[in-house]
Amino acid sequence: MDDPAALASRLRSAAEGAGLAGFGVCAADPFDLTRTHLEERVDAGLHAGMRFTYGDPATATDVRRTHPWAERLVVAASAYVPEAGSPGPAAPGAGRIARFAERDHYRPLRAALGTIAAVLEGAGFRAAVLCDDNRLVDRAAAVRAGVGWWGRNTMVLAPGAGPWLLLGSVATDAPLPPDEPMRRDCGTCDACGPACPTGALGDGVLDARRCLAHLLQAPGVIPAEHRAAAGDRVYGCDDCLEACPPGGRALEAAAAAGGRGRVDLLEFLGASDRDLLGRHGHWYVPRRDPRHLRRNALVALGNTGGRDAVGVAAGYLGHRDWLLRAHAAWALGRLGGPLAGAALAAARAGERRAEVRAEIDEALGTLGRCC
Ligand code: B12
């Protein structure tokens, strides 16, 4: 059997061989400070009602509650920029996808974590992969294992890649030598705070109620006060990452890598549920219900306009789903013009849902027409 130090360097070579951008080992002891932060955020409502790790902070910050045999966490980071490219300039009728989701960038990370787990099991130890899993706060493990430092945008940042990293761990009972945390922080830089379109960031603390990445993957109505700020986004938001200097070089290389992360909103809104889930199955979609994707696309259509935007949005005023009728009404108020006004007024007469009637009245008001 390998001695622990030899096993650790075998794992590191496996990680490098798998093209990972970061690797480190830490003790699997509880993350008490992060537990406190989670509980404080829940008490203050900053979690916006999310479950994920906020649902059970004690379990999410103590891997031994689900893996009692865990001694160490082997932490890995995968850089998805410049590979993810850049969405390129905004255009009428064009929606934008955040870079981490323009394809399934977790897939290579999960494969590499599987390789690490196999090496550990091959050496006679237990191993379990935890990646974007509610049983572990990935960032806390990454910081303790020296993979990166905690940025003011709450991202884990690493030299070279900056914030453009996905994180995951392998819990194991192998007594591997732990690595030291990085002695880095953001110093006086606060580029991310002002870059947030909704002011969701305050010195290392995120208010998810204002975070577009959350609002676009949360169920229900997108708060009206944040719809314009959503702009052309259909899924995720990269603004506090794009503003982050440590990620600048990777971002420049991504710009050179060309356009990815754009969708044709009219085509998107015309696609079947099956197609939407088929194409974007790796996105977090509440209850796997593509109504949330159509909702986002209607808001983006209202913000970007383009050929046939009014026609397509007006078509959704007759949709069986009130949520889509409501956001279509808002989009028409945003697009404006006589056709939009006429469609809204016509729909108003037969609209059964009070929430939708309210959206129609608001939109008609925006157009200077009363109901
Ligand atoms: C819930 C969640 C979200 C929520 C809430 C995010 C949040 N900040 O909590 C929403 C939906 C908004 C979200 C958005 C995104 N997410 Co997300 N998400 C998660 C998830 C499931 C749990 C995160 C968690 O537990 N947060 C708990 C809170 C308490 O942690 P925190 O906000 O980081 O808070 C820390 C700091 O505030 C720090 N702190 C406290 N005080 C201070 C003071 C200063 C000065 C500083 C610097 C720090 C600091 O301590 C806190 C922790 O103890 C993880 C996966 C996982 N299982 O861990 C992925 C994860 C965090 N998400 C990830 C990604 C990529 C994103 C997006 C970039 C996607 C996108 N482009 O839209 C955005 C980024 C938004 C942002 N700035 O966080 C990656 C982040 C990788 C990295 N390099 O950090 C993760 C780790 C997934 C993965 N496995 O790779 N996400």
Short mmCIF file of C-alpha atoms and ligand atoms in Angstrom, two decimals:
data_model
loop_
_atom_site.label_atom_id
_atom_site.label_comp_id
_atom_site.label_asym_id
_atom_site.label_seq_id
_atom_site.Cartn_x
_atom_site.Cartn_y
_atom_site.Cartn_z
CA MET A 1 0.00 0.00 0.00
CA ASP A 2 1.27 3.48 -0.96
CA ASP A 3 2.37 5.69 1.86
CA PRO A 4 -0.04 8.64 2.11
CA ALA A 5 2.40 11.19 0.61
CA ALA A 6 3.08 8.95 -2.40
CA LEU A 7 -0.66 8.38 -2.87
CA ALA A 8 -1.28 12.13 -2.70
CA SER A 9 1.24 12.80 -5.45
CA ARG A 10 -0.28 10.00 -7.56
CA LEU A 11 -3.64 11.71 -7.16
CA ARG A 12 -2.17 15.08 -8.10
CA SER A 13 -0.66 13.58 -11.27
CA ALA A 14 -4.03 12.00 -12.10
CA ALA A 15 -5.65 15.43 -11.63
CA GLU A 16 -3.09 17.12 -13.87
CA GLY A 17 -3.48 14.32 -16.39
CA ALA A 18 -7.23 14.99 -16.41
CA GLY A 19 -6.58 18.66 -17.21
CA LEU A 20 -7.81 20.03 -13.89
CA ALA A 21 -6.87 23.64 -13.06
CA GLY A 22 -6.73 23.17 -9.29
CA PHE A 23 -6.09 20.37 -6.79
CA GLY A 24 -5.71 20.20 -3.03
CA VAL A 25 -6.36 18.09 0.04
CA CYS A 26 -7.92 19.16 3.35
CA ALA A 27 -9.24 17.63 6.56
CA ALA A 28 -12.91 16.60 6.47
CA ASP A 29 -13.61 18.42 9.74
CA PRO A 30 -16.77 20.54 9.95
CA PHE A 31 -16.78 24.04 8.34
CA ASP A 32 -18.15 25.85 11.39
CA LEU A 33 -17.78 29.42 10.13
CA THR A 34 -19.58 28.55 6.90
CA ARG A 35 -22.36 26.90 8.88
CA THR A 36 -22.78 30.17 10.79
CA HIS A 37 -22.84 32.14 7.54
CA LEU A 38 -25.47 29.83 6.04
CA GLU A 39 -27.66 30.10 9.14
CA GLU A 40 -27.24 33.88 9.26
CA ARG A 41 -28.21 34.18 5.58
CA VAL A 42 -31.29 32.05 6.15
CA ASP A 43 -32.28 34.11 9.21
CA ALA A 44 -31.82 37.32 7.21
CA GLY A 45 -33.71 35.94 4.19
CA LEU A 46 -30.66 36.47 1.95
CA HIS A 47 -31.05 32.90 0.66
CA ALA A 48 -34.30 33.92 -1.07
CA GLY A 49 -35.98 30.72 0.12
CA MET A 50 -33.48 28.48 -1.69
CA ARG A 51 -32.99 24.91 -0.46
CA PHE A 52 -29.66 23.55 -1.76
CA THR A 53 -27.07 23.88 1.03
CA TYR A 54 -29.23 26.51 2.78
CA GLY A 55 -31.82 23.80 3.43
CA ASP A 56 -29.63 21.97 5.97
CA PRO A 57 -26.54 23.99 6.94
CA ALA A 58 -25.40 21.45 9.58
CA THR A 59 -25.22 18.65 7.00
CA ALA A 60 -23.82 20.84 4.18
CA THR A 61 -20.87 21.89 6.37
CA ASP A 62 -20.05 18.54 8.00
CA VAL A 63 -19.39 15.78 5.48
CA ARG A 64 -19.14 13.20 8.25
CA ARG A 65 -22.89 13.49 8.82
CA THR A 66 -23.36 11.73 5.46
CA HIS A 67 -19.93 10.00 5.16
CA PRO A 68 -18.96 9.11 8.77
CA TRP A 69 -15.72 7.47 7.59
CA ALA A 70 -14.42 10.62 5.83
CA GLU A 71 -10.96 11.78 6.92
CA ARG A 72 -10.00 13.97 3.99
CA LEU A 73 -11.51 15.87 1.10
CA VAL A 74 -9.59 15.76 -2.17
CA VAL A 75 -10.70 18.95 -3.89
CA ALA A 76 -10.52 19.67 -7.62
CA ALA A 77 -11.20 22.72 -9.77
CA SER A 78 -11.99 22.71 -13.48
CA ALA A 79 -11.54 25.87 -15.56
CA TYR A 80 -14.30 26.38 -18.15
CA VAL A 81 -12.95 29.63 -19.59
CA PRO A 82 -11.53 30.24 -22.22
CA GLU A 83 -13.11 27.00 -23.56
CA ALA A 84 -16.64 28.40 -23.03
CA GLY A 85 -15.85 31.30 -25.32
CA SER A 86 -17.79 34.55 -25.12
CA PRO A 87 -21.39 35.34 -26.06
CA GLY A 88 -20.24 38.32 -28.14
CA PRO A 89 -22.18 41.58 -28.53
CA ALA A 90 -25.88 41.88 -27.60
CA ALA A 91 -28.30 41.80 -30.54
CA PRO A 92 -32.07 42.13 -31.01
CA GLY A 93 -33.78 38.80 -30.33
CA ALA A 94 -30.61 37.17 -29.01
CA GLY A 95 -30.61 35.61 -25.53
CA ARG A 96 -27.47 35.04 -23.45
CA ILE A 97 -26.35 32.01 -21.42
CA ALA A 98 -23.75 32.34 -18.67
CA ARG A 99 -20.46 30.66 -19.62
CA PHE A 100 -20.66 27.86 -17.01
CA ALA A 101 -23.85 26.63 -18.67
CA GLU A 102 -23.29 27.19 -22.42
CA ARG A 103 -22.65 23.42 -22.36
CA ASP A 104 -22.30 20.89 -19.51
CA HIS A 105 -18.96 22.02 -18.09
CA TYR A 106 -19.50 19.83 -15.00
CA ARG A 107 -19.10 16.69 -17.14
CA PRO A 108 -15.24 16.81 -17.45
CA LEU A 109 -14.98 17.72 -13.75
CA ARG A 110 -17.16 14.79 -12.66
CA ALA A 111 -15.13 12.47 -14.91
CA ALA A 112 -11.87 13.68 -13.33
CA LEU A 113 -13.32 13.28 -9.82
CA GLY A 114 -14.32 9.74 -10.80
CA THR A 115 -10.71 9.05 -11.82
CA ILE A 116 -9.46 10.35 -8.47
CA ALA A 117 -11.99 8.17 -6.62
CA ALA A 118 -10.89 5.13 -8.63
CA VAL A 119 -7.22 5.70 -7.70
CA LEU A 120 -8.21 5.91 -4.03
CA GLU A 121 -10.34 2.75 -4.21
CA GLY A 122 -7.53 1.03 -6.10
CA ALA A 123 -5.29 1.82 -3.15
CA GLY A 124 -7.82 0.19 -0.79
CA PHE A 125 -9.57 3.28 0.54
CA ARG A 126 -13.17 4.44 0.48
CA ALA A 127 -14.08 7.30 -1.84
CA ALA A 128 -17.25 9.28 -2.67
CA VAL A 129 -17.60 12.10 -5.22
CA LEU A 130 -19.38 15.27 -4.06
CA CYS A 131 -19.82 17.95 -6.74
CA ASP A 132 -22.54 20.63 -6.71
CA ASP A 133 -24.14 18.44 -4.06
CA ASN A 134 -26.14 19.75 -1.09
CA ARG A 135 -24.09 17.59 1.29
CA LEU A 136 -21.00 19.82 0.91
CA VAL A 137 -20.29 23.53 0.42
CA ASP A 138 -17.79 23.14 -2.43
CA ARG A 139 -16.23 26.57 -1.95
CA ALA A 140 -15.44 25.99 1.75
CA ALA A 141 -13.54 22.79 0.90
CA ALA A 142 -11.70 24.50 -1.97
CA VAL A 143 -10.52 27.36 0.26
CA ARG A 144 -9.40 25.05 3.09
CA ALA A 145 -7.54 22.81 0.57
CA GLY A 146 -5.62 25.77 -0.89
CA VAL A 147 -7.28 25.52 -4.33
CA GLY A 148 -8.24 29.20 -4.22
CA TRP A 149 -9.27 32.17 -2.09
CA TRP A 150 -12.74 33.56 -1.30
CA GLY A 151 -13.43 36.60 -3.42
CA ARG A 152 -15.68 39.55 -2.66
CA ASN A 153 -18.04 38.23 -5.32
CA THR A 154 -18.25 35.11 -3.05
CA MET A 155 -16.53 33.14 -5.83
CA VAL A 156 -13.47 31.00 -5.15
CA LEU A 157 -10.71 32.59 -7.21
CA ALA A 158 -7.45 30.98 -8.32
CA PRO A 159 -4.35 32.38 -10.04
CA GLY A 160 -4.69 32.22 -13.83
CA ALA A 161 -8.34 31.22 -13.95
CA GLY A 162 -9.74 33.80 -11.51
CA PRO A 163 -13.43 32.95 -10.84
CA TRP A 164 -13.91 30.81 -13.98
CA LEU A 165 -13.76 27.53 -12.06
CA LEU A 166 -16.18 24.75 -11.18
CA LEU A 167 -15.43 22.86 -7.98
CA GLY A 168 -15.89 19.36 -6.62
CA SER A 169 -14.45 16.97 -4.05
CA VAL A 170 -13.85 13.31 -3.25
CA ALA A 171 -14.42 12.34 0.37
CA THR A 172 -12.04 9.58 1.50
CA ASP A 173 -10.73 7.74 4.57
CA ALA A 174 -7.19 7.86 3.19
CA PRO A 175 -4.93 9.74 5.70
CA LEU A 176 -3.49 12.02 2.97
CA PRO A 177 -1.24 14.95 3.98
CA PRO A 178 -3.40 18.12 3.88
CA ASP A 179 -2.40 21.22 1.87
CA GLU A 180 -2.25 24.75 3.30
CA PRO A 181 -4.94 27.35 2.48
CA MET A 182 -3.81 30.13 0.10
CA ARG A 183 -2.65 33.35 1.76
CA ARG A 184 -4.48 35.56 -0.72
CA ASP A 185 -7.45 37.90 -0.65
CA CYS A 186 -8.93 40.64 -2.83
CA GLY A 187 -7.02 43.42 -1.10
CA THR A 188 -8.56 46.78 -1.97
CA CYS A 189 -10.19 45.56 -5.21
CA ASP A 190 -13.98 45.83 -5.21
CA ALA A 191 -14.66 45.71 -8.95
CA CYS A 192 -17.43 43.11 -8.56
CA GLY A 193 -19.76 45.05 -6.25
CA PRO A 194 -20.55 47.94 -8.63
CA ALA A 195 -20.63 45.56 -11.61
CA CYS A 196 -23.66 43.71 -10.27
CA PRO A 197 -26.69 44.94 -12.30
CA THR A 198 -29.00 44.68 -9.26
CA GLY A 199 -26.68 45.55 -6.38
CA ALA A 200 -26.84 42.04 -4.94
CA LEU A 201 -23.22 42.04 -3.70
CA GLY A 202 -22.05 43.63 -0.46
CA ASP A 203 -18.41 42.99 0.56
CA GLY A 204 -18.34 39.21 0.23
CA VAL A 205 -22.04 38.69 0.99
CA LEU A 206 -24.59 37.91 -1.72
CA ASP A 207 -28.28 38.82 -1.41
CA ALA A 208 -29.76 36.08 -3.57
CA ARG A 209 -33.14 37.90 -3.68
CA ARG A 210 -31.48 40.37 -6.06
CA CYS A 211 -29.08 37.98 -7.83
CA LEU A 212 -30.09 37.44 -11.46
CA ALA A 213 -28.48 34.00 -11.48
CA HIS A 214 -30.94 33.03 -8.74
CA LEU A 215 -33.97 34.87 -10.13
CA LEU A 216 -33.58 33.16 -13.52
CA GLN A 217 -33.49 29.68 -11.98
CA ALA A 218 -36.11 30.26 -9.27
CA PRO A 219 -39.75 29.19 -9.72
CA GLY A 220 -42.60 31.67 -10.15
CA VAL A 221 -42.78 35.33 -11.11
CA ILE A 222 -39.57 37.27 -11.75
CA PRO A 223 -39.90 40.42 -9.58
CA ALA A 224 -40.86 43.31 -11.88
CA GLU A 225 -38.17 45.56 -10.41
CA HIS A 226 -35.43 43.24 -11.71
CA ARG A 227 -36.78 42.38 -15.17
CA ALA A 228 -35.14 45.23 -17.07
CA ALA A 229 -31.81 44.47 -15.37
CA ALA A 230 -32.11 40.87 -16.56
CA GLY A 231 -31.43 42.22 -20.03
CA ASP A 232 -30.79 39.46 -22.57
CA ARG A 233 -29.99 36.80 -19.96
CA VAL A 234 -31.83 33.49 -20.32
CA TYR A 235 -29.79 31.48 -17.76
CA GLY A 236 -27.14 32.47 -15.20
CA CYS A 237 -25.24 35.75 -14.88
CA ASP A 238 -21.51 36.38 -15.29
CA ASP A 239 -21.30 40.07 -14.45
CA CYS A 240 -19.50 39.79 -11.10
CA LEU A 241 -17.12 37.29 -12.69
CA GLU A 242 -16.43 39.37 -15.82
CA ALA A 243 -15.50 42.31 -13.59
CA CYS A 244 -12.98 40.20 -11.63
CA PRO A 245 -9.35 41.14 -12.56
CA PRO A 246 -7.80 37.72 -11.72
CA GLY A 247 -10.01 36.25 -14.48
CA GLY A 248 -9.12 38.93 -17.04
CA ARG A 249 -6.57 36.98 -19.08
CA ALA A 250 -8.83 33.93 -19.34
CA LEU A 251 -11.66 36.20 -20.45
CA GLU A 252 -9.52 37.78 -23.19
CA ALA A 253 -8.63 34.32 -24.47
CA ALA A 254 -12.34 33.43 -24.37
CA ALA A 255 -13.19 36.48 -26.49
CA ALA A 256 -10.72 35.17 -29.06
CA ALA A 257 -12.35 31.73 -28.84
CA GLY A 258 -15.46 33.24 -30.33
CA GLY A 259 -19.20 33.12 -29.87
CA ARG A 260 -20.96 30.60 -27.76
CA GLY A 261 -23.69 31.11 -25.22
CA ARG A 262 -26.29 32.78 -27.43
CA VAL A 263 -29.79 31.58 -28.28
CA ASP A 264 -32.27 32.83 -30.90
CA LEU A 265 -35.16 33.86 -28.64
CA LEU A 266 -37.86 33.41 -31.28
CA GLU A 267 -36.62 29.93 -32.10
CA PHE A 268 -36.32 29.19 -28.36
CA LEU A 269 -39.92 30.35 -27.68
CA GLY A 270 -41.12 28.29 -30.66
CA ALA A 271 -39.36 25.11 -29.56
CA SER A 272 -41.15 22.19 -27.87
CA ASP A 273 -40.73 21.45 -24.16
CA ARG A 274 -38.93 18.28 -25.12
CA ASP A 275 -36.45 20.16 -27.30
CA LEU A 276 -35.77 22.79 -24.65
CA LEU A 277 -35.05 20.20 -21.99
CA GLY A 278 -33.11 18.13 -24.48
CA ARG A 279 -30.82 21.05 -25.30
CA HIS A 280 -30.55 22.54 -21.82
CA GLY A 281 -31.01 19.49 -19.61
CA HIS A 282 -27.83 20.36 -17.67
CA TRP A 283 -29.40 23.61 -16.40
CA TYR A 284 -31.10 23.76 -13.01
CA VAL A 285 -34.78 24.11 -13.98
CA PRO A 286 -37.32 24.02 -11.10
CA ARG A 287 -39.32 20.80 -11.26
CA ARG A 288 -37.71 20.25 -14.68
CA ASP A 289 -40.53 22.44 -16.02
CA PRO A 290 -39.46 24.41 -19.14
CA ARG A 291 -42.10 27.08 -18.37
CA HIS A 292 -39.28 28.78 -16.42
CA LEU A 293 -37.08 28.85 -19.52
CA ARG A 294 -39.89 30.34 -21.62
CA ARG A 295 -40.53 32.89 -18.86
CA ASN A 296 -36.86 33.97 -18.97
CA ALA A 297 -36.91 34.12 -22.78
CA LEU A 298 -40.03 36.33 -22.78
CA VAL A 299 -38.36 38.80 -20.44
CA ALA A 300 -35.21 38.78 -22.58
CA LEU A 301 -37.37 39.31 -25.69
CA GLY A 302 -39.00 42.32 -24.03
CA ASN A 303 -35.54 43.71 -23.29
CA THR A 304 -33.89 43.01 -26.65
CA GLY A 305 -36.75 43.41 -29.14
CA GLY A 306 -36.11 42.38 -32.75
CA ARG A 307 -38.07 41.15 -35.75
CA ASP A 308 -41.45 39.61 -34.83
CA ALA A 309 -40.84 40.18 -31.10
CA VAL A 310 -44.27 41.79 -30.66
CA GLY A 311 -45.97 39.03 -32.64
CA VAL A 312 -44.38 36.22 -30.67
CA ALA A 313 -44.98 37.88 -27.30
CA ALA A 314 -48.59 38.60 -28.28
CA GLY A 315 -48.97 34.92 -29.14
CA TYR A 316 -48.04 34.05 -25.56
CA LEU A 317 -50.94 36.21 -24.28
CA GLY A 318 -53.10 33.22 -25.25
CA HIS A 319 -50.89 30.59 -23.63
CA ARG A 320 -52.58 28.14 -21.23
CA ASP A 321 -49.94 28.94 -18.57
CA TRP A 322 -50.74 32.16 -16.66
CA LEU A 323 -47.07 32.64 -15.71
CA LEU A 324 -46.15 32.98 -19.39
CA ARG A 325 -49.14 35.22 -20.14
CA ALA A 326 -48.03 37.50 -17.29
CA HIS A 327 -44.42 37.81 -18.49
CA ALA A 328 -45.59 38.17 -22.11
CA ALA A 329 -47.73 41.13 -21.03
CA TRP A 330 -44.71 42.72 -19.39
CA ALA A 331 -42.60 42.11 -22.50
CA LEU A 332 -45.23 43.83 -24.69
CA GLY A 333 -45.26 46.83 -22.35
CA ARG A 334 -41.50 46.93 -22.74
CA LEU A 335 -41.52 46.54 -26.54
CA GLY A 336 -44.21 49.18 -26.95
CA GLY A 337 -45.91 50.32 -30.14
CA PRO A 338 -49.51 50.21 -31.41
CA LEU A 339 -49.53 46.47 -32.15
CA ALA A 340 -48.38 45.70 -28.61
CA GLY A 341 -51.06 47.99 -27.21
CA ALA A 342 -53.76 46.44 -29.33
CA ALA A 343 -52.76 42.89 -28.35
CA LEU A 344 -52.76 43.80 -24.67
CA ALA A 345 -56.16 45.50 -24.84
CA ALA A 346 -57.66 42.54 -26.71
CA ALA A 347 -56.28 40.04 -24.20
CA ARG A 348 -57.44 42.12 -21.23
CA ALA A 349 -61.11 41.50 -22.01
CA GLY A 350 -60.93 37.71 -21.65
CA GLU A 351 -58.14 37.33 -19.08
CA ARG A 352 -59.30 35.21 -16.10
CA ARG A 353 -56.21 35.52 -13.79
CA ALA A 354 -55.97 38.62 -11.60
CA GLU A 355 -52.16 38.50 -11.67
CA VAL A 356 -52.16 38.59 -15.46
CA ARG A 357 -54.77 41.34 -15.62
CA ALA A 358 -52.54 43.38 -13.29
CA GLU A 359 -49.53 42.84 -15.58
CA ILE A 360 -51.63 43.82 -18.62
CA ASP A 361 -52.87 46.98 -16.89
CA GLU A 362 -49.31 47.86 -15.87
CA ALA A 363 -48.13 47.34 -19.45
CA LEU A 364 -51.01 49.34 -20.91
CA GLY A 365 -50.16 52.07 -18.40
CA THR A 366 -46.57 52.02 -19.63
CA LEU A 367 -47.89 52.53 -23.16
CA GLY A 368 -50.00 55.43 -21.94
CA ARG A 369 -53.21 53.49 -22.72
CA CYS A 370 -55.73 52.70 -20.02
CA CYS A 371 -57.53 49.36 -19.90
C1 B12 B 1 -26.72 28.06 -3.69
C2 B12 B 1 -25.75 28.26 -4.87
C3 B12 B 1 -25.92 29.39 -5.69
C4 B12 B 1 -26.91 30.49 -5.35
C5 B12 B 1 -26.37 31.36 -4.20
C6 B12 B 1 -24.90 31.69 -4.35
C7 B12 B 1 -24.20 31.99 -3.00
N1 B12 B 1 -23.24 32.89 -3.08
O1 B12 B 1 -24.55 31.38 -2.03
C8 B12 B 1 -27.05 31.21 -6.72
C9 B12 B 1 -28.21 30.58 -7.50
C10 B12 B 1 -27.26 32.72 -6.63
C11 B12 B 1 -25.75 30.82 -7.39
C12 B12 B 1 -25.18 31.56 -8.42
C13 B12 B 1 -24.00 31.22 -9.02
N2 B12 B 1 -23.32 30.07 -8.88
CO1 B12 B 1 -23.77 28.74 -7.55
N3 B12 B 1 -23.91 27.40 -6.17
C14 B12 B 1 -24.70 27.35 -5.12
C15 B12 B 1 -24.36 26.11 -4.28
C16 B12 B 1 -25.40 25.05 -4.57
C17 B12 B 1 -24.29 26.35 -2.75
C18 B12 B 1 -23.47 27.62 -2.40
C19 B12 B 1 -23.46 27.84 -0.90
O2 B12 B 1 -23.50 26.92 -0.11
N4 B12 B 1 -23.41 29.08 -0.50
C20 B12 B 1 -23.38 29.36 0.92
C21 B12 B 1 -22.91 30.77 1.19
C22 B12 B 1 -22.90 31.06 2.68
O3 B12 B 1 -21.59 30.83 0.68
P1 B12 B 1 -21.03 32.13 0.00
O4 B12 B 1 -22.10 32.96 -0.56
O5 B12 B 1 -19.93 31.72 -0.87
O6 B12 B 1 -20.53 32.90 1.29
C23 B12 B 1 -19.20 32.91 1.69
C24 B12 B 1 -18.61 34.29 1.58
O7 B12 B 1 -19.63 35.23 1.84
C25 B12 B 1 -17.54 34.25 2.63
N5 B12 B 1 -17.47 35.53 3.30
C26 B12 B 1 -18.16 35.90 4.39
N6 B12 B 1 -17.85 37.18 4.71
C27 B12 B 1 -16.93 37.60 3.81
C28 B12 B 1 -16.24 38.82 3.66
C29 B12 B 1 -15.34 38.94 2.59
C30 B12 B 1 -14.61 40.25 2.40
C31 B12 B 1 -15.12 37.86 1.70
C32 B12 B 1 -14.15 38.02 0.57
C33 B12 B 1 -15.81 36.65 1.85
C34 B12 B 1 -16.70 36.53 2.89
O8 B12 B 1 -17.90 33.28 3.60
C35 B12 B 1 -19.10 32.62 3.18
C36 B12 B 1 -19.03 31.13 3.43
O9 B12 B 1 -18.65 30.86 4.73
C37 B12 B 1 -22.91 25.75 -4.81
C38 B12 B 1 -22.62 24.22 -4.87
C39 B12 B 1 -22.25 23.66 -3.49
N7 B12 B 1 -22.82 22.52 -3.18
O10 B12 B 1 -21.48 24.27 -2.77
C40 B12 B 1 -22.89 26.38 -6.22
C41 B12 B 1 -21.62 27.15 -6.63
C42 B12 B 1 -21.21 28.07 -5.49
N8 B12 B 1 -22.06 27.98 -7.73
C43 B12 B 1 -21.17 28.15 -8.66
C44 B12 B 1 -21.31 29.01 -9.80
C45 B12 B 1 -20.34 28.82 -10.96
C46 B12 B 1 -22.30 29.99 -9.81
C47 B12 B 1 -22.44 31.15 -10.84
C48 B12 B 1 -21.14 31.80 -11.29
C49 B12 B 1 -23.24 30.66 -12.06
C50 B12 B 1 -23.64 31.78 -13.03
N9 B12 B 1 -22.74 32.25 -13.85
O11 B12 B 1 -24.77 32.21 -12.98
C51 B12 B 1 -23.30 32.17 -10.01
C52 B12 B 1 -22.38 33.12 -9.17
C53 B12 B 1 -23.13 34.03 -8.23
C54 B12 B 1 -22.27 34.34 -6.98
N10 B12 B 1 -21.61 35.48 -7.05
O12 B12 B 1 -22.24 33.51 -6.08
C55 B12 B 1 -19.90 27.37 -8.35
C56 B12 B 1 -18.83 28.40 -7.85
C57 B12 B 1 -17.41 27.98 -8.18
C58 B12 B 1 -16.41 29.04 -7.66
N11 B12 B 1 -15.33 29.26 -8.41
O13 B12 B 1 -16.63 29.66 -6.62
C59 B12 B 1 -20.40 26.35 -7.25
C60 B12 B 1 -19.36 25.98 -6.18
C61 B12 B 1 -20.84 25.08 -7.99
C62 B12 B 1 -19.65 24.15 -8.35
N12 B12 B 1 -19.67 22.96 -7.83
O14 B12 B 1 -18.75 24.56 -9.04
N13 B12 B 1 -25.23 29.69 -6.84
#
